Tab-separated table of C-alpha atoms and ligand atoms in Angstrom:
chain	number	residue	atom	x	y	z
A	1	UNK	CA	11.719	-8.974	17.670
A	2	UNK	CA	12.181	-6.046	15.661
A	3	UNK	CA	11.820	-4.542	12.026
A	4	UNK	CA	14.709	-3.924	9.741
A	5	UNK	CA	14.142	-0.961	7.847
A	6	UNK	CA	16.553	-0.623	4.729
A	7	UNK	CA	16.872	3.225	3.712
A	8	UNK	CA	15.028	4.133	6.440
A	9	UNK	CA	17.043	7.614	6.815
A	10	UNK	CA	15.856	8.679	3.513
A	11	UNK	CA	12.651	10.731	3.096
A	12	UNK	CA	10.182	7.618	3.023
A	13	UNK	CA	12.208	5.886	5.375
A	14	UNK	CA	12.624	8.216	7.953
A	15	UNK	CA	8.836	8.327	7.826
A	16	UNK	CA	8.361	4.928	8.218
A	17	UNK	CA	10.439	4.777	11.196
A	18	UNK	CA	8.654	7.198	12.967
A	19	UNK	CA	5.329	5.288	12.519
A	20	UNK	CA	6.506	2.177	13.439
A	21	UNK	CA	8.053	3.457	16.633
A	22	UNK	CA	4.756	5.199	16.916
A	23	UNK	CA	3.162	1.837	17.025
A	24	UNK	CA	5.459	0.757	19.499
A	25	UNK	CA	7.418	-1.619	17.293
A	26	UNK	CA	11.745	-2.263	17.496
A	27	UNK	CA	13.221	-0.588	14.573
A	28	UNK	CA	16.517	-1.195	13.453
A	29	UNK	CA	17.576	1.507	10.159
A	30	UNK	CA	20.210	0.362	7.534
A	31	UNK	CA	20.901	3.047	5.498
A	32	UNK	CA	24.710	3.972	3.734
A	33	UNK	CA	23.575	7.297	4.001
A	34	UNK	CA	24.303	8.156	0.199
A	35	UNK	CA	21.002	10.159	0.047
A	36	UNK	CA	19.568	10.014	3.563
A	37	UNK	CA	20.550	11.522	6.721
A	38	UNK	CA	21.945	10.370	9.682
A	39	UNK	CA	19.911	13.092	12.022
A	40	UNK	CA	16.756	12.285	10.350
A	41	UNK	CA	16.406	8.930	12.656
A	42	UNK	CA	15.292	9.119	15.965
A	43	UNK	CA	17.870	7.989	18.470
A	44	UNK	CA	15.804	5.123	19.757
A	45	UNK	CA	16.104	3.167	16.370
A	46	UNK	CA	18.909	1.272	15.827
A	47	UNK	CA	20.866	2.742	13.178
A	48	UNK	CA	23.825	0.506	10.912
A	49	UNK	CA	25.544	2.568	8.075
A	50	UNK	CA	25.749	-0.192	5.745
A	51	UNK	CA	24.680	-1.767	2.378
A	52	UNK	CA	22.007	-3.727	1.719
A	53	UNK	CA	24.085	-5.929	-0.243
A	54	UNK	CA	26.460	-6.661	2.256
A	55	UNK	CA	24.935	-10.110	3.218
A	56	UNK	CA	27.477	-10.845	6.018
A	57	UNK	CA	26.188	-7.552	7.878
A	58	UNK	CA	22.349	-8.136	6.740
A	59	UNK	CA	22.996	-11.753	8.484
A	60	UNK	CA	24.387	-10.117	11.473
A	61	UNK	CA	21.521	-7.817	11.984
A	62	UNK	CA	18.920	-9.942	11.108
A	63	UNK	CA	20.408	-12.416	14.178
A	64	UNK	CA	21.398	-9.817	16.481
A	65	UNK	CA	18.183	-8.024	16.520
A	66	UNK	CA	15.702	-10.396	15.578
A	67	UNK	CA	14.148	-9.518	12.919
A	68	UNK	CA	10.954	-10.923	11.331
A	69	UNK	CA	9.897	-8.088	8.787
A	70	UNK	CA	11.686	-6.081	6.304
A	71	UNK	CA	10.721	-2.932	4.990
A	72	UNK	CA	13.027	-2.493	1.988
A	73	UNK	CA	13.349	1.292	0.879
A	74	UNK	CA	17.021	1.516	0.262
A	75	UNK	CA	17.097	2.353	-3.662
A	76	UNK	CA	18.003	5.088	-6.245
A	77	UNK	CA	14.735	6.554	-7.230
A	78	UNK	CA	15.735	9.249	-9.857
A	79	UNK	CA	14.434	8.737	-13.188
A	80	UNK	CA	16.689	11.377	-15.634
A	81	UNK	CA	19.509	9.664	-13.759
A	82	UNK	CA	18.630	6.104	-14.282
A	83	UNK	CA	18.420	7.233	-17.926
A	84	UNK	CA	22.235	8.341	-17.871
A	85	UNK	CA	23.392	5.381	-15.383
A	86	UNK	CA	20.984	2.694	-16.156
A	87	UNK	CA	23.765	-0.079	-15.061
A	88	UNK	CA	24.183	1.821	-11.605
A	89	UNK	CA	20.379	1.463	-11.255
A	90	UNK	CA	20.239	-2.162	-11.946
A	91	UNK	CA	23.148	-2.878	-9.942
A	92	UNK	CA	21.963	-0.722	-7.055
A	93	UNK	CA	18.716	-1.542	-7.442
A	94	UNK	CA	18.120	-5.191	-8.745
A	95	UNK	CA	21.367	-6.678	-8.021
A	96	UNK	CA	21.657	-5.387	-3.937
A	97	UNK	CA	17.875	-6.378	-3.858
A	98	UNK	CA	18.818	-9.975	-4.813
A	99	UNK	CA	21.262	-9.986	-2.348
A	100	UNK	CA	18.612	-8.437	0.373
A	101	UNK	CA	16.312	-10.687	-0.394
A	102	UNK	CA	18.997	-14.190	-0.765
A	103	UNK	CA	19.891	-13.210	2.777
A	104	UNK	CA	15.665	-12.916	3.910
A	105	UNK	CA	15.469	-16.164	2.602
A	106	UNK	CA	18.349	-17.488	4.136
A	107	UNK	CA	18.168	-16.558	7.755
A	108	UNK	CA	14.197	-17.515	7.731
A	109	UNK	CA	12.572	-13.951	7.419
A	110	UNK	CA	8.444	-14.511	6.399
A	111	UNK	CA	7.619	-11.071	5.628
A	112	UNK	CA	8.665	-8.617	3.229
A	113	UNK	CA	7.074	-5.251	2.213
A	114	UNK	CA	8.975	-3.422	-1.012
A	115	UNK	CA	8.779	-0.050	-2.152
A	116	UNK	CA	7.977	-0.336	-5.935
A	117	UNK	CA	6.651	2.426	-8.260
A	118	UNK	CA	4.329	3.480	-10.339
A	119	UNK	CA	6.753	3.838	-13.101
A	120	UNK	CA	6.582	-0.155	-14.136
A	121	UNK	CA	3.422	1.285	-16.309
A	122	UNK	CA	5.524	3.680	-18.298
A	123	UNK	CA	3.506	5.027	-20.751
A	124	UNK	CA	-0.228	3.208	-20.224
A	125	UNK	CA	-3.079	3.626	-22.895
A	126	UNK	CA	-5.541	4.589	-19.770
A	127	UNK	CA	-4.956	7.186	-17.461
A	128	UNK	CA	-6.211	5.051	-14.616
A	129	UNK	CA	-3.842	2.260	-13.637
A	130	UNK	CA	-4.741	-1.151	-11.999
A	131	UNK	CA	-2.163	-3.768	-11.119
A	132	UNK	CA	-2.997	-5.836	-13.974
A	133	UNK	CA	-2.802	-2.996	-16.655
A	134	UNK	CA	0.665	-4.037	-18.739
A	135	UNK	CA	3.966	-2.868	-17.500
A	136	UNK	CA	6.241	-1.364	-19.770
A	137	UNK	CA	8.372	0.469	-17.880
A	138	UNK	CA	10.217	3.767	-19.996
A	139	UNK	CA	13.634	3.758	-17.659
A	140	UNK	CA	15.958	1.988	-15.972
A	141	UNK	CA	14.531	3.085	-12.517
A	142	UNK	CA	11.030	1.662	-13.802
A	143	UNK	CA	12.495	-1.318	-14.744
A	144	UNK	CA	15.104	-2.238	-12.114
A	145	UNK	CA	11.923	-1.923	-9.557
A	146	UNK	CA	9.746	-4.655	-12.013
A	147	UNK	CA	12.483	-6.848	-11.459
A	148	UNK	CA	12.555	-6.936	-8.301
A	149	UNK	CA	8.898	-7.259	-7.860
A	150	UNK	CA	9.818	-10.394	-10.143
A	151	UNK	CA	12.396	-11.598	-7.728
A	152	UNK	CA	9.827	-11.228	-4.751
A	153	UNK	CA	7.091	-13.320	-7.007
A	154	UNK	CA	9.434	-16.454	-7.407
A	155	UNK	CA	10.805	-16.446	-3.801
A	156	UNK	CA	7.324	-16.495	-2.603
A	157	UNK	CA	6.360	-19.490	-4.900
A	158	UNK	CA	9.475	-21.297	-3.437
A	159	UNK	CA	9.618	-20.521	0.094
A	160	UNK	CA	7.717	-19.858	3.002
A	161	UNK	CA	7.872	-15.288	2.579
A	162	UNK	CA	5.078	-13.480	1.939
A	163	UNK	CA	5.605	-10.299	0.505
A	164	UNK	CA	4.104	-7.240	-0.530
A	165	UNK	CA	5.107	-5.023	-3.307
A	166	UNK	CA	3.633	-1.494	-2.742
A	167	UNK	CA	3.785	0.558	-5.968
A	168	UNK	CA	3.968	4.216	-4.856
A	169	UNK	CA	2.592	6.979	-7.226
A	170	UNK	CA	3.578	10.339	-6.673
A	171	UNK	CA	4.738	11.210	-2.754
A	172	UNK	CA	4.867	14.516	-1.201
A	173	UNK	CA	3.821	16.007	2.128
A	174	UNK	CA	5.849	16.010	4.909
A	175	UNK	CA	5.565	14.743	8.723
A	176	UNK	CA	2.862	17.070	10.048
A	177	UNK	CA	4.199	17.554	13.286
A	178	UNK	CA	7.118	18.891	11.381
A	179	UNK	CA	10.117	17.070	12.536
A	180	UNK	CA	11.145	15.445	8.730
A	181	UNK	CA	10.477	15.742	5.336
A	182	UNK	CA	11.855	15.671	1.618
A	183	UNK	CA	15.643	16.947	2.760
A	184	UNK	CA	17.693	15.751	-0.438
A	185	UNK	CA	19.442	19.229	-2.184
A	186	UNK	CA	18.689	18.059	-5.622
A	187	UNK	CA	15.490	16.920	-5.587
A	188	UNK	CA	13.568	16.950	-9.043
A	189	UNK	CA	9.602	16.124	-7.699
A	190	UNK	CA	7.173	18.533	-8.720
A	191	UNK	CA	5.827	19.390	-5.337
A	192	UNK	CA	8.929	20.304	-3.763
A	193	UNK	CA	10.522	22.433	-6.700
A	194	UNK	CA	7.509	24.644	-6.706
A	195	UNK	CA	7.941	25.545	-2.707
A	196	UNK	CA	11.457	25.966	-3.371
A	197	UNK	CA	10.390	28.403	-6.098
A	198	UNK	CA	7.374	29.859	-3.383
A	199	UNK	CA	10.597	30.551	-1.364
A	200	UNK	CA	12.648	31.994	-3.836
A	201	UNK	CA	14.668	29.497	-3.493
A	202	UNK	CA	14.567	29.023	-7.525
A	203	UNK	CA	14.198	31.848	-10.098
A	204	UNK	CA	11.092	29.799	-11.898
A	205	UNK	CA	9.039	26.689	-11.763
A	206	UNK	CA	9.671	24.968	-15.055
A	207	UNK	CA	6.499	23.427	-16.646
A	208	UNK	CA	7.289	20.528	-18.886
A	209	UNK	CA	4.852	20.272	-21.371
A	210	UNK	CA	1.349	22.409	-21.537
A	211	UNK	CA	0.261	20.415	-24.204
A	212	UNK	CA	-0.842	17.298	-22.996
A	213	UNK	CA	-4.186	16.321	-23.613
A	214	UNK	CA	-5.782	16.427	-20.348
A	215	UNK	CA	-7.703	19.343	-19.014
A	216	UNK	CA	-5.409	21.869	-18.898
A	217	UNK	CA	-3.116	20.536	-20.872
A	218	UNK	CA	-0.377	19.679	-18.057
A	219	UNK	CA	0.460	16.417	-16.667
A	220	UNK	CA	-1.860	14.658	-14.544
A	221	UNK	CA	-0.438	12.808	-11.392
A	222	UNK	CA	-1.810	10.982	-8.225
A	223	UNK	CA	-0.279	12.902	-5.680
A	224	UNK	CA	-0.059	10.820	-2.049
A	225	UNK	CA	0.717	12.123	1.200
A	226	UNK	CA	3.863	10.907	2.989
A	227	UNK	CA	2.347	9.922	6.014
A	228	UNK	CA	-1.065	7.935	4.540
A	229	UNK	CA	1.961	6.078	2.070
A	230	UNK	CA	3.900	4.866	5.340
A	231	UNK	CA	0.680	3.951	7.437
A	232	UNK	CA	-0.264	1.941	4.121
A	233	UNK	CA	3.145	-0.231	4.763
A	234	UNK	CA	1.933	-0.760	8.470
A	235	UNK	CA	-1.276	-1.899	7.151
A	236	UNK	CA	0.841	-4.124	5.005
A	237	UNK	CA	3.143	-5.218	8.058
A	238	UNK	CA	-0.385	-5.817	10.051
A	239	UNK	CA	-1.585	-7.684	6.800
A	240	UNK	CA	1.000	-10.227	6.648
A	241	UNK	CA	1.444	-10.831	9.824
A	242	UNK	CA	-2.376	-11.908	9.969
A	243	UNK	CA	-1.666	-14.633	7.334
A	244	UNK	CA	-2.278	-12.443	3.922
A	245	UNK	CA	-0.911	-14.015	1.108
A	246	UNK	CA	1.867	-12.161	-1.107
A	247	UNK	CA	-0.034	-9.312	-3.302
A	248	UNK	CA	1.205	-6.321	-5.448
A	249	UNK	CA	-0.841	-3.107	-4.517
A	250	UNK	CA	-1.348	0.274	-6.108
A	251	UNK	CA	-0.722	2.874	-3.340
A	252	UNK	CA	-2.252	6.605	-4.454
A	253	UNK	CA	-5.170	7.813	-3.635
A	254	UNK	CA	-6.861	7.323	-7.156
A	255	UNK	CA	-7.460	11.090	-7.654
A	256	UNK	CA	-4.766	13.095	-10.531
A	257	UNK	CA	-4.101	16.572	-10.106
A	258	UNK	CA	-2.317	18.625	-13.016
A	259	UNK	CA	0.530	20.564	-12.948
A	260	UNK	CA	-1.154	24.169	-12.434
A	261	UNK	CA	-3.975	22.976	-10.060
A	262	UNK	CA	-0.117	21.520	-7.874
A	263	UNK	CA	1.026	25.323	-8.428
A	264	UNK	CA	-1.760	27.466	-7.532
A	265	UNK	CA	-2.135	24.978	-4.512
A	266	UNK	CA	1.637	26.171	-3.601
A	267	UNK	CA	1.075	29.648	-4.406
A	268	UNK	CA	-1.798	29.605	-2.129
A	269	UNK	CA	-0.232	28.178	0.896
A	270	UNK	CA	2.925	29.948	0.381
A	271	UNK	CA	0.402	33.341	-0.123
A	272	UNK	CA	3.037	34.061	-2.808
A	273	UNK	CA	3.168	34.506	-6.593
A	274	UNK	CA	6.419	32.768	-8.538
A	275	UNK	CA	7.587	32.618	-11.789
A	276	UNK	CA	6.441	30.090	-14.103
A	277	UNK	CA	8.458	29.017	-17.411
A	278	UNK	CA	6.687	26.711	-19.776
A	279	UNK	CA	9.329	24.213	-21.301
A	280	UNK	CA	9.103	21.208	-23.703
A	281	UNK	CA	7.863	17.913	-22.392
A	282	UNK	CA	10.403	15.551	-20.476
A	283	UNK	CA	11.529	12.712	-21.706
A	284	UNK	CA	9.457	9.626	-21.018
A	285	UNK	CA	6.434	11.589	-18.949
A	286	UNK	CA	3.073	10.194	-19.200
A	287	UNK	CA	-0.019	12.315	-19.984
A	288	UNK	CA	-1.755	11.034	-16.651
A	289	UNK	CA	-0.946	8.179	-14.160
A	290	UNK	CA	-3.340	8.177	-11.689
A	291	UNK	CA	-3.762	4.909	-9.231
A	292	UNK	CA	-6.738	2.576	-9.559
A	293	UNK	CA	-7.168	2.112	-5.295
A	294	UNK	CA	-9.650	-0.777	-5.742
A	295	UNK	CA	-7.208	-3.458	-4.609
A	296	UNK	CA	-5.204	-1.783	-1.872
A	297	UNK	CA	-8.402	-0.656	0.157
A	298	UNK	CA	-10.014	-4.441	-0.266
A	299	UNK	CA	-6.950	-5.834	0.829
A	300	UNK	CA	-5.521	-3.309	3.499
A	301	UNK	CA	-6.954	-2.073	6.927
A	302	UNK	CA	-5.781	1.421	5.280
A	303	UNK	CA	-7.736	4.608	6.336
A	304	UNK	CA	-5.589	7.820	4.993
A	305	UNK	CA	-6.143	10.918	6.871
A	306	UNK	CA	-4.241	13.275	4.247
A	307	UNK	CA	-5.773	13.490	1.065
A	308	UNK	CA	-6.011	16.792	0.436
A	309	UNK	CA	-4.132	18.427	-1.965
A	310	UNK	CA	-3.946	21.625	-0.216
A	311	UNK	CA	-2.366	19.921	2.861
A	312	UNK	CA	0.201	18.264	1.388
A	313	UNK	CA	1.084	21.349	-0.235
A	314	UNK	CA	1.374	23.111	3.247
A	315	UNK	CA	3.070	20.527	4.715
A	316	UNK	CA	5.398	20.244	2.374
A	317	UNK	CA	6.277	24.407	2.451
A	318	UNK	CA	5.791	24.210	6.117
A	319	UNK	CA	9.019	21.700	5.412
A	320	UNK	CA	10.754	23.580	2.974
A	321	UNK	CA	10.546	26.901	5.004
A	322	UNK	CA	12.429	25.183	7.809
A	323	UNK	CA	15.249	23.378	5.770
A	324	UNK	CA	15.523	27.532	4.488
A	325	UNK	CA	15.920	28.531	7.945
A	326	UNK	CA	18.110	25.587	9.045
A	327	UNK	CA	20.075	26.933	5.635
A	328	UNK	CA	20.342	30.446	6.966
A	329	UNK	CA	21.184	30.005	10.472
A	330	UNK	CA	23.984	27.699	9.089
A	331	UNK	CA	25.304	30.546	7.105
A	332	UNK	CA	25.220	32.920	9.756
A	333	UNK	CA	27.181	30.573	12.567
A	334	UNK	CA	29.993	30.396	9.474
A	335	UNK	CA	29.920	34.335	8.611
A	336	UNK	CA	29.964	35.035	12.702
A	337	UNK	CA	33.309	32.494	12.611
A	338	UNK	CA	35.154	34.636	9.629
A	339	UNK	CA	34.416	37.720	11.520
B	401	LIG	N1	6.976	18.585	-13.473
B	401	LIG	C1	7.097	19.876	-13.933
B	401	LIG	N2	8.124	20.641	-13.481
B	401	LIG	C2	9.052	20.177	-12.587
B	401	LIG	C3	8.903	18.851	-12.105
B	401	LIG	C4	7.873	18.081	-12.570
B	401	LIG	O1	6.295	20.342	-14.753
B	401	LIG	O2	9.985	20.916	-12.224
B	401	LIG	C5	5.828	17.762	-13.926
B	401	LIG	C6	6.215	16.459	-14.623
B	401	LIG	O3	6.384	16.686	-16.011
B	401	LIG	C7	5.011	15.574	-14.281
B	401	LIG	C8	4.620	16.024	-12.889
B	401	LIG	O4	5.147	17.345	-12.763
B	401	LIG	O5	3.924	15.853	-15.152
B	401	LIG	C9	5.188	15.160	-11.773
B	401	LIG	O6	6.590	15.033	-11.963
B	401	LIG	P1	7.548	14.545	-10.805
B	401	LIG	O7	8.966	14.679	-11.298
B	401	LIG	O8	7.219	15.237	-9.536
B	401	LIG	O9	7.174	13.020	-10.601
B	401	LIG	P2	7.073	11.809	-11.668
B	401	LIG	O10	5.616	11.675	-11.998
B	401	LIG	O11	7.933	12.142	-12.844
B	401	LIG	O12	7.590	10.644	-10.896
């Protein structure tokens, strides 16, 4: 018996993976690599480069491994870019996840855990979010994910699959022991733009917008370690195995932190000042989205170890500061070759 993991050599993924082989558990990674990397999974997980649309191979793996769970994290998760490609998004998104999830059906699978986001709220009249608070999702990204929560709600009603829809707020941190972490060159997230700018790595941190009206007049977000969001999907895993019914389930730690309090956090760990540049709001931010946890900790067996700002901070530069060296040492075996 083992788990399929979709995506599971991106940077939630490749966290996941490591729990679950933690926990002693068969892991078998699908990933097409587009965004993830191939070194980031441990040998002793299966790996498939693949599509999760590709039903024939889904079939295949599902039989040849046995699987009874799927973790689905395979997805495009940029939200500027689902603005300029919202068809991509909703075909790699919604329509592969309809194929994923045709297939679960198909070949029998009863459990189902989905990464979702907290951007089906879009732009909420509270800054604290429950699940029932209305979703009106302000991009593609936000929106491709509702539907698929959607898709998961009328497969359950029809067949015997459980599922759980986890809607992540904001993720940062990396593995503590240091072996993986946010690796993707372009990445936009707050957290890992300001190490890269602790590092020097960027000439500024851009602030978008100072004039929100929250306390110090930056955006407020509910900022979740990597490692207490993947535990949360073993919880889930442990959850529906036990019998729990299919449920949709905030996952932050119901606690916002602004845009400065993120940077001095950085500074501090990185013992470093950097540049700041204050810049226009972006497009389609919210004020403050932080997570009402009221649901997730009734339903879950979910303690997180890692909320603490400051750690995820370090963590994340601790994660930064070796992709840099990694970087360098790369540079160097290529320079030594020319010579
Ligand atoms: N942000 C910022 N500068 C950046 C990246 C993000 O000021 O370079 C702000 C953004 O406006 C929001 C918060 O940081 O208020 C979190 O943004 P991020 O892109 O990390 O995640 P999101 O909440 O958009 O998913």
């Amino acid at each position: 018996m083992s788990i399929l993991i979709t995506g599971g050599a991106g940077y939630i993924g490749s966290h996941m993976v490591l729990q679950l082989l933690n926990e002693q558990e068969k892991v078998v990674v699908l990933d097409n690599l587009s965004t993830g990397f191939h070194w980031s999974v441990p040998p002793c997980a299966i790996f498939v480069k693949g599509d999760v649309g590709d039903q024939e191979l889904v079939t295949n793996i599902i039989q040849d491994h046995q699987v009874t769970a799927i973790v689905h994290f395979a997805a495009s998760s940029v939200v500027p870019e689902s603005l300029r490609d919202p068809m991509g998004y909703y075909y790699n998104n919604t329509a592969k996840s309809c194929a994923l999830i045709r297939t679960a059906l198909k070949q029998g699978i009863k459990h189902f855990v989905f990464s979702s986001t907290a951007a089906v709220y879009g732009v909420t009249d509270t800054f604290v979010v429950t699940e029932d608070t209305p979703k009106k999702p302000i991009s593609p990204y936000g929106s491709s994910k509702l539907m698929i929560e959607k898709m998961l709600s009328d497969a359950a009603a029809s067949h015997n699959f459980n599922y759980v829809a986890l809607r992540y707020f904001n993720v940062a941190g990396a593995d503590p022991e240091g072996r993986i972490g946010q690796s993707t060159p372009n990445a936009t997230h707050l957290i890992k733009v300001a190490c890269q700018a602790s590092l020097g790595l960027r000439p500024y941190l851009e602030i978008f917008g100072s004039d929100y009206d929250t306390t110090d007049g930056t955006g407020i977000r509910d900022y979740i370690h990597v490692s207490d969001l993947v535990a949360a999907h073993s919880a889930t895993l442990c959850y529906l195995r036990n019998g729990g019914r299919s449920e949709v389930l905030n996952c932050g730690y119901g606690r916002g932190s602004s845009v400065l309090e993120i940077v001095n956090s950085v500074k501090q760990a990185a013992n470093r000042d950097f540049r700041l540049k204050y810049s226009p709001r972006r497009a389609g931010d919210p004020a403050a989205l932080i997570a009402n946890t009221e649901k997730i900790r009734k339903t879950l067996d979910w303690r997180p170890q890692y909320n603490d700002l400051d750690l995820i901070t370090r963590h994340a530069l601790h994660w930064e500061e070796h992709l840099s060296r990694e970087a360098c040492a790369k540079d160097n075996r290529l320079t030594a070759r020319v010579i």
